[in-house]
Structure formats: C-alpha cells, structure tokens
Amino acid sequence: MKKTILRASLAAFAIAGYAGIATAEPVDEKLTIDGEREMTVKTKAPEGHPFDEVLSGWLFRTKETRALEADSFANPGMLRVEEGEALWNKVEGTAGKSCSTCHGDAAESMKGVGAAYPKWDKDNNRPINIELQVNKCRTEQMGAEAYPFDKGGQKPLTAYVKHQSIGMPVAADLTAGEMQKWWDKGKEVYYTRTGQLNLSCASCHEQNAGKYIRADHLSQGQVNGFPTYRLKQADLVSLHNRFRGCIRDTRAEYPKAFSDELMALEVYVTWRGTGLSVETPGVRQ
Amino acid sequence: MKSSLKWALAVALTSIPTMAVAGMVAPDSVKIEDGVIAMSVSGTAGNPEAGAKIFKSKKQGNCLACHANTAMKKQLFHGEVGPTLDGVADRWKPGEIRAILVNSKAVFGNETVMPGFYSLEVGKNPRKDLIGKTILSAQEIEDVVAYLGTLKE
C-alpha cells in the first residue's frame, strides 16, 4: 500500500519535473513572518533598472521552503542567528571588549544597518560590507584577529547583525564617496560573460529569470536574504560564497571573497534589489 | 563506406577524441557559412546512441539543462531556457544543427545564452584546466548531431 503511494507520488514528481513549464512563474504570494511581520517580496524597480519589478528569491522557491522562512521557529537559520547573538556579547581580543561593549543592545544600535550596507568606507577608500566591518571592529577596536572568509563567527555574526533589519527596505547610499564608480564596475562584472560556458549573471538572472535550468528555478539573483540558510548545504551561505559558486558554474576561475570585483558586484546587485525587505536569514533550496 | 566500417571508425575515434585525426577539423579552423557546416567535423559519421548519452549527461552536453525533449521524458527535470527539441530535425538540416552545436553564436547571434560546444570563443577567465579545450570533442559533436537527427515529429 505504502509502496503504491510512494510510486504514485514519484510519478507525479517526475511529471512535474518534466513539465516544468506549467509551474515556472514565481508565485504571487505575500510573505508574513510569524503571521505578523509583513515583508516586501515584490516592489517597483528603481530608475534605470532592467526590470519593472524586483522580486525576492523567496517567490521562486517551493511551498515547503517558503513555509520554513515564514515561521521563525521553523527557520533553521534562526539557530545560527542565536549563535551570532552569543558572539555579539562575547569578549575577545586584547582590549577585553565585545561588540556589545561599544554598541550595546543590537536590537537598537544595529537596526537599519543591514539595510544600508554596503557603505562607503573613507578609511580604506572602498566599499565595506558587514563581514568586513565586523573584521574592522575586531582588529581596530577589540585587538582580536579578523575572521577568515566564512570561518570563525563570520557567518552567524553577520546574520545576527543583518537580522536586526529584518523587514526594512534595502537602500544602499550610492551618493557617498565613490560608490557610483563601484556601481559602474559592478555592473560591468554583472554583464561580463565568463568561463567555458560563456555566461554572465544576466544570462541566467536577467534573460532567464522565472525559467527552469534543469532542476533549478532561476530567480533574479537578489541578495536581500543573505546570509541565507541553504537546505542543500544545511548551513548558512554567505553572499560572496554564492557569487563564487555561480561564477564557478560557468566553468571559470572565480575571484577571491572581498576582492574589488566581488565588492563591486555586491554594490551593484544590492542596488538591483532596492526596496525589497531584508530577509536575513532567508531560506533557500 | 560500408556501415560496419563506419561504426568501427566511430568507436575508435571516441576513444581518442583529442588526437588530431585525418579528416578532423580543429575548432579554430571550422568554417560556418550561412549558418551551415556541411561536413562532419570529426571526419566520420556520428553515432546517435552515443549522442543520446552525451545529450543527457550533466558532465558532457547537459543539453537537458536548457532544453526539454519528450523522447527523454524518463529523465527528471528538463530545462526551459531554450526551445523544446521535439521535432528539431524537421526544423533544421544536419549541417545547420552541426553549426548550432559548434558555435551557436554564429547562428543565433552574440546574445544567445547557448554555449558553443566546439568553439574556443569562450568567456573571461576560463578554468585553468579548460584553457584551449572545447566542451565537446569533434566526435561527440557528430554523435549529438546524429542523435538530434532522430528527433522528428
């Protein structure tokens, strides 16, 4: 009996997989977390954007995955956010300080921060993201070592800081310093075809958003949920890791995390999602 | 040529795909005229069964990533980035299909997202171990051309 049901559902699965065409559009649904916090998953695109509407990657995921993000108890990324909270209060380094020594209650001091990054960093004359800002505080204020890429507390602490802006619209300030120049450079990276497969970000996320590429439903490649919880990896995934993965899939060599190329890409792609809610930690397949 | 001889040659060639073989055209010497490559790029005919395997394989053609193909409906997950290939042999002649596979951009224009499978015109920073290499070998191209030739409505 059980076997028959399993077989029947496998067959249904096979048909759905084969006839992806019927279900390819993003869903037309609202994301309300825990039944109370309304998120903007669809909004009018900013001036000069190639799309009329920007859409969160959440709209392209399955019903099950969407449900996980809509319930903060079910969202597996929230456990990592809690780890981030512990790190926020943990004294590290020669100065005997924690993040909270200087910033106090993150719910107040970090509210809006995640929505406004990447920012212009005058000291280093380049854009800075949350990961690099955390490292700057660690080395310059705490006498602690910088976290290596994706290691130590980098992912949970970044997720914790960004989570304080959940629901707020993404709005990076491109007028500060030379942000516009970095936006230009990021745009160039976005449209440059790489690798043996000769594809750019736009080949997949602009020309083919909404379509299936084998088993993957292509979204607009928005960054508002990062670090996201990826079910496939059963872990938080950082933005630069995702960028590198997508570039690697074109069969290209990929740039270092936080390199000029990827920082420029972060500035540009963040702008492409202007107005979407910060979803950190988003849940993805 | 007797067909048994053709087969023997095809088998021999697939096992040594990168060696220069008489009749094989190197990727940078292929001439596409009016969207057509009239002659086999490997110097031999293709094998449709081998072509079907290459078409499905994620490591080789991975054509299903972008194209649905009802003849392969047992395979899960057909992409929809490109058109369905049902009846493709009714729409295109073998020389045209060969040109699309070798360098789709020469047929559809530079904007197409379909990779050139026997072309050295690749994107920036190709993976180091792939420099100077094509996605498919000349014989693999011919095998896929032969397979697509079977897709009639």
XYZ file of N, CA and C in Angstrom, chain A residues 10 13-22 24 185 188 192-199 202-204 207-208 210-215 217-218 248 251-254 261, chain B residues 56-60 62 64-66 68-70 73 75-81 86 105 110-113 115-116 121-130 133-135:
246
model
N 6.000 9.566 -6.769
C 7.205 9.699 -7.576
C 6.857 10.015 -9.024
N 5.875 13.489 -9.315
C 7.087 14.284 -9.218
C 7.800 14.337 -10.567
N 7.877 13.139 -11.191
C 8.557 13.064 -12.482
C 7.849 13.947 -13.498
N 6.520 13.902 -13.475
C 5.770 14.706 -14.439
C 5.981 16.190 -14.172
N 5.920 16.547 -12.886
C 6.113 17.958 -12.552
C 7.500 18.412 -12.989
N 8.493 17.537 -12.763
C 9.851 17.888 -13.144
C 9.969 18.049 -14.639
N 9.336 17.167 -15.362
C 9.438 17.202 -16.816
C 8.681 18.401 -17.380
N 7.448 18.570 -16.900
C 6.626 19.646 -17.450
C 6.762 20.904 -16.595
N 8.020 21.277 -16.338
C 8.283 22.444 -15.501
C 7.611 23.696 -16.021
N 7.388 23.725 -17.318
C 6.842 24.896 -17.984
C 5.546 25.414 -17.340
N 4.741 24.472 -16.877
C 3.449 24.871 -16.330
C 3.578 25.648 -15.018
N 6.393 27.483 -13.946
C 7.655 28.217 -13.930
C 7.586 29.631 -13.357
N 31.469 49.630 -11.986
C 32.375 48.483 -12.115
C 31.592 47.172 -11.870
N 29.560 46.230 -14.814
C 30.387 45.616 -15.846
C 30.629 44.130 -15.529
N 29.509 40.715 -17.773
C 30.652 40.076 -18.445
C 30.468 38.564 -18.458
N 30.576 37.989 -19.621
C 30.458 36.530 -19.724
C 31.767 35.880 -19.304
N 31.650 34.834 -18.522
C 32.845 34.168 -18.021
C 32.823 32.680 -18.366
N 34.031 32.107 -18.317
C 34.171 30.662 -18.340
C 33.935 29.995 -19.687
N 34.172 28.693 -19.680
C 33.991 27.911 -20.898
C 32.541 27.946 -21.366
N 31.596 28.081 -20.423
C 30.181 28.106 -20.823
C 29.745 29.483 -21.301
N 30.603 30.497 -21.060
C 30.388 31.810 -21.664
C 29.055 32.444 -21.239
N 28.833 32.493 -19.931
C 27.578 33.051 -19.406
C 27.883 34.172 -18.418
N 23.704 38.077 -15.986
C 22.481 38.453 -16.692
C 21.932 37.308 -17.545
N 22.817 36.442 -18.060
C 22.340 35.315 -18.883
C 21.327 34.491 -18.105
N 21.602 34.286 -16.820
C 20.704 33.457 -16.016
C 19.653 34.296 -15.287
N 18.030 37.464 -18.320
C 17.391 36.918 -19.520
C 16.473 35.737 -19.202
N 16.790 34.995 -18.148
C 16.040 33.759 -17.918
C 15.400 33.625 -16.543
N 12.819 33.198 -13.824
C 11.477 32.613 -13.927
C 11.473 31.293 -14.666
N 12.579 30.957 -15.338
C 12.621 29.684 -16.059
C 13.421 28.646 -15.283
N 13.173 27.405 -15.619
C 13.967 26.324 -15.033
C 15.232 26.096 -15.835
N 16.358 25.937 -15.124
C 17.584 25.453 -15.743
C 17.830 24.114 -15.056
N 17.543 23.050 -15.788
C 17.441 21.691 -15.211
C 16.516 21.733 -13.995
N 16.972 21.391 -12.795
C 16.045 21.333 -11.659
C 15.932 22.653 -10.919
N 14.998 26.558 -10.345
C 14.131 27.639 -10.800
C 14.901 28.942 -10.661
N 15.229 29.541 -11.776
C 16.067 30.751 -11.761
C 15.297 31.952 -11.230
N 31.746 29.930 -10.667
C 32.357 28.611 -10.880
C 31.508 27.767 -11.824
N 32.159 27.503 -15.383
C 33.468 26.886 -15.636
C 34.547 27.960 -15.802
N 34.541 28.883 -14.840
C 35.544 29.953 -14.829
C 36.343 29.883 -13.528
N 37.522 30.492 -13.533
C 38.221 30.762 -12.278
C 37.409 31.840 -11.569
N 37.321 31.785 -10.229
C 36.498 32.786 -9.560
C 37.339 33.687 -8.653
N 36.531 43.036 -7.346
C 35.487 42.576 -8.263
C 34.200 42.190 -7.523
N 22.221 13.735 -22.471
C 21.690 13.647 -21.104
C 22.710 14.006 -20.042
N 23.952 13.603 -20.293
C 24.972 13.653 -19.241
C 25.240 15.074 -18.770
N 25.181 15.262 -17.428
C 25.459 16.586 -16.865
C 26.902 16.992 -17.098
N 27.778 16.005 -17.221
C 29.204 16.307 -17.378
C 29.565 16.615 -18.825
N 28.720 16.198 -19.770
C 29.074 16.386 -21.191
C 28.199 17.476 -21.813
N 24.887 18.098 -21.267
C 23.930 18.682 -20.325
C 22.886 19.517 -21.055
N 19.824 18.894 -21.492
C 18.549 18.942 -20.764
C 18.505 20.095 -19.763
N 19.657 20.644 -19.412
C 19.654 21.799 -18.505
C 18.806 22.914 -19.103
N 18.848 23.051 -20.400
C 18.151 24.165 -21.056
C 17.018 23.736 -21.983
N 13.917 20.984 -23.125
C 13.056 19.825 -22.902
C 13.116 18.927 -24.140
N 12.885 17.649 -23.939
C 12.945 16.681 -25.027
C 12.047 15.510 -24.656
N 10.867 15.468 -25.253
C 9.874 14.448 -24.879
C 10.417 13.037 -25.049
N 11.568 11.605 -21.737
C 10.717 12.022 -20.624
C 10.959 11.227 -19.345
N 13.817 10.995 -18.000
C 14.794 11.797 -17.252
C 14.052 12.890 -16.489
N 14.419 13.084 -15.231
C 13.796 14.149 -14.453
C 14.345 15.500 -14.893
N 13.548 16.517 -14.740
C 13.993 17.906 -14.850
C 14.538 18.291 -16.218
N 13.660 18.765 -17.047
C 14.069 19.326 -18.326
C 13.993 20.846 -18.205
N 15.035 21.507 -18.625
C 15.055 22.967 -18.522
C 14.196 23.629 -19.575
N 14.067 24.954 -19.447
C 13.229 25.687 -20.410
C 13.878 26.990 -20.835
N 15.197 27.037 -20.717
C 15.934 28.226 -21.153
C 15.942 28.307 -22.683
N 11.808 18.776 -29.399
C 10.892 17.875 -30.105
C 10.821 18.304 -31.569
N 26.617 30.985 -31.434
C 26.616 32.437 -31.649
C 26.726 32.793 -33.125
N 25.345 36.999 -30.983
C 26.138 37.015 -29.747
C 25.313 36.988 -28.481
N 24.045 37.360 -28.570
C 23.237 37.455 -27.353
C 22.772 36.104 -26.825
N 22.868 35.077 -27.648
C 22.329 33.798 -27.194
C 23.065 33.308 -25.956
N 22.348 32.611 -25.085
C 22.994 32.056 -23.895
C 23.472 30.619 -24.144
N 25.836 27.841 -25.010
C 27.298 27.776 -25.183
C 27.672 27.209 -26.551
N 28.842 27.574 -27.044
C 29.390 26.961 -28.251
C 30.138 25.700 -27.819
N 35.903 30.357 -28.663
C 35.434 31.684 -28.249
C 34.659 31.508 -26.946
N 35.380 31.611 -25.836
C 34.745 31.380 -24.542
C 34.729 32.685 -23.747
N 34.164 32.624 -22.535
C 34.099 33.811 -21.693
C 35.445 34.109 -21.039
N 35.424 35.175 -20.212
C 36.632 35.606 -19.494
C 37.033 34.564 -18.436
N 38.294 34.512 -18.145
C 38.837 33.648 -17.076
C 38.330 32.209 -17.080
N 38.433 31.504 -18.194
C 38.011 30.101 -18.150
C 38.860 29.332 -17.130
N 38.277 28.300 -16.552
C 39.014 27.482 -15.584
C 40.340 27.059 -16.216
N 41.406 27.129 -15.430
C 42.761 26.916 -15.985
C 42.885 25.597 -16.743
N 42.314 24.545 -16.177
C 42.472 23.238 -16.832
C 41.635 23.107 -18.100
N 40.827 24.121 -18.396
C 39.974 24.039 -19.591
C 40.444 24.957 -20.716
N 40.466 24.136 -24.465
C 39.648 22.928 -24.666
C 38.207 23.295 -24.995
N 37.584 22.469 -25.793
C 36.180 22.691 -26.119
C 35.311 21.841 -25.174
N 34.027 22.186 -25.096
C 33.150 21.450 -24.178
C 32.996 20.006 -24.654
